mmCIF file of C-alpha atoms in Angstrom:
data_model
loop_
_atom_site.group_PDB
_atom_site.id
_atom_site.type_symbol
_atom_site.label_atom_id
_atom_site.label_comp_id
_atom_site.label_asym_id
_atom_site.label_seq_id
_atom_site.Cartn_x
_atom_site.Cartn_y
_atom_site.Cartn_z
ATOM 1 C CA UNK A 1 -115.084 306.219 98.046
ATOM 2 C CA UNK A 2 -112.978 303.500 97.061
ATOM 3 C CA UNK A 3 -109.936 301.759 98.832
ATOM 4 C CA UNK A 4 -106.988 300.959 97.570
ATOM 5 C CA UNK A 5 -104.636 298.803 99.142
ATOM 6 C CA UNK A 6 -101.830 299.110 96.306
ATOM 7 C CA UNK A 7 -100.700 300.915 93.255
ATOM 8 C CA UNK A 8 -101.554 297.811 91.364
ATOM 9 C CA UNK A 9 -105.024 297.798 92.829
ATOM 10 C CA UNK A 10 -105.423 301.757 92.303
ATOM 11 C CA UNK A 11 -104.600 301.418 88.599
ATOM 12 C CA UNK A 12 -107.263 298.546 88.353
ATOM 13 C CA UNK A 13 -109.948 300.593 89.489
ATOM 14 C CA UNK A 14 -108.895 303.540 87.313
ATOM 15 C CA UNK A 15 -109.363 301.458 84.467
ATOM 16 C CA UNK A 16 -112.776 300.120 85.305
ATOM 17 C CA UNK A 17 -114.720 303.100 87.712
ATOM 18 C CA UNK A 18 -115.215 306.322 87.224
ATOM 19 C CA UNK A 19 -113.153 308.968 89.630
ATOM 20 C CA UNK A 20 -113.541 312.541 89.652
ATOM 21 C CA UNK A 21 -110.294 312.595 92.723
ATOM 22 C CA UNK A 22 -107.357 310.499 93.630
ATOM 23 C CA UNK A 23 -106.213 310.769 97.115
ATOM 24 C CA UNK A 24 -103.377 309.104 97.502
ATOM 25 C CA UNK A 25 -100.024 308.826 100.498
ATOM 26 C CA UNK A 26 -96.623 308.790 99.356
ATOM 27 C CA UNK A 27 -95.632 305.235 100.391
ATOM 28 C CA UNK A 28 -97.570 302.778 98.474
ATOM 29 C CA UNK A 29 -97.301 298.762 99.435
ATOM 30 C CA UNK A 30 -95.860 297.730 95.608
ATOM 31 C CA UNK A 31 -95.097 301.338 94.023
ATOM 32 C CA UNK A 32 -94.331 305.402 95.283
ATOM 33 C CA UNK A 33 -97.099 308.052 95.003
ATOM 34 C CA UNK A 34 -94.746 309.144 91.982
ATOM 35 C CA UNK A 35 -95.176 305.755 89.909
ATOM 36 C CA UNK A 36 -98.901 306.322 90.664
ATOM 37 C CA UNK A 37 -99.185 309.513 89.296
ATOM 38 C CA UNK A 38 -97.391 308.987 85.893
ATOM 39 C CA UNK A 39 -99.689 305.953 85.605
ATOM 40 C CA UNK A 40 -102.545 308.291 86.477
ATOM 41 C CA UNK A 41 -101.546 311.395 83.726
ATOM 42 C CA UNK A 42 -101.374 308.383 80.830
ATOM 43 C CA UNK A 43 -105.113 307.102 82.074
ATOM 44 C CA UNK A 44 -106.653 309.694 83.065
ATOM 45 C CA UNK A 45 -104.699 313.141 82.020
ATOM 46 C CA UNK A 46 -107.605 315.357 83.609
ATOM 47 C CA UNK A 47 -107.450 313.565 86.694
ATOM 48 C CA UNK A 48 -106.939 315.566 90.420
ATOM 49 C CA UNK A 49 -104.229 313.716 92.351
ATOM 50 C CA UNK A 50 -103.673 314.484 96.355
ATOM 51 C CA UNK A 51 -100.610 313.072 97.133
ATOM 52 C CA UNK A 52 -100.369 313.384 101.554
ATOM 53 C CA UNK A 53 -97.092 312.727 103.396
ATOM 54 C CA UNK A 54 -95.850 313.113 107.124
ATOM 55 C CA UNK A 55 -92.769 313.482 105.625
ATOM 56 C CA UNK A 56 -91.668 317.351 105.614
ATOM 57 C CA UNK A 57 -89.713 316.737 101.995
ATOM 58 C CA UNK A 58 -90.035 320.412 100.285
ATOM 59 C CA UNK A 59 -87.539 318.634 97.307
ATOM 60 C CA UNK A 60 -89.967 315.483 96.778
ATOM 61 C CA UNK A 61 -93.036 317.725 97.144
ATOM 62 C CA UNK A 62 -92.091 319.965 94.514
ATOM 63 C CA UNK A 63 -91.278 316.859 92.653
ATOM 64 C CA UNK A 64 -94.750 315.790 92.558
ATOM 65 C CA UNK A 65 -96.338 318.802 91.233
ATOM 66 C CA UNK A 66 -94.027 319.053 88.612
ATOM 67 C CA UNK A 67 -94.872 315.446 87.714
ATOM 68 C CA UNK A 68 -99.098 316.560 87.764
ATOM 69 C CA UNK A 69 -99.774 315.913 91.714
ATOM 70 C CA UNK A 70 -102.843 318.839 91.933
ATOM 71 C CA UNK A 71 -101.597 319.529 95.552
#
């Protein structure tokens, strides 16, 4: 398990670790969930992403699976 304080810092590991999951909130310090992800599907197309929210947003949730988000 690795921590991730920012999108930035999310993309950096993806680039240099291995990571068979992405877990991953909606609000991000420097970036949304959504910027993460379409970073994510040019990395690492195969890639699981969880995207969690306390938000109950049906529109942005449907949103992110269309953009890859595995649930």
């Amino acid at each position: 398990v690795v921590h991730a304080s920012s999108g930035k810092e999310a993309i950096e590991f993806l680039t240099s670790q291995y990571f068979e999951l992405v877990i991953t909130d909606i609000h991000l310090g420097d970036a949304t969930a959504l910027e993460l992800l379409r970073d994510i599907r040019v990395l690492r197309p195969g890639l699981p992403v969880l995207v969690m929210t306390s938000q109950n947003d049906l529109e942005l949730a449907v949103q992110m699976m269309r953009e890859g988000a595995w649930d």
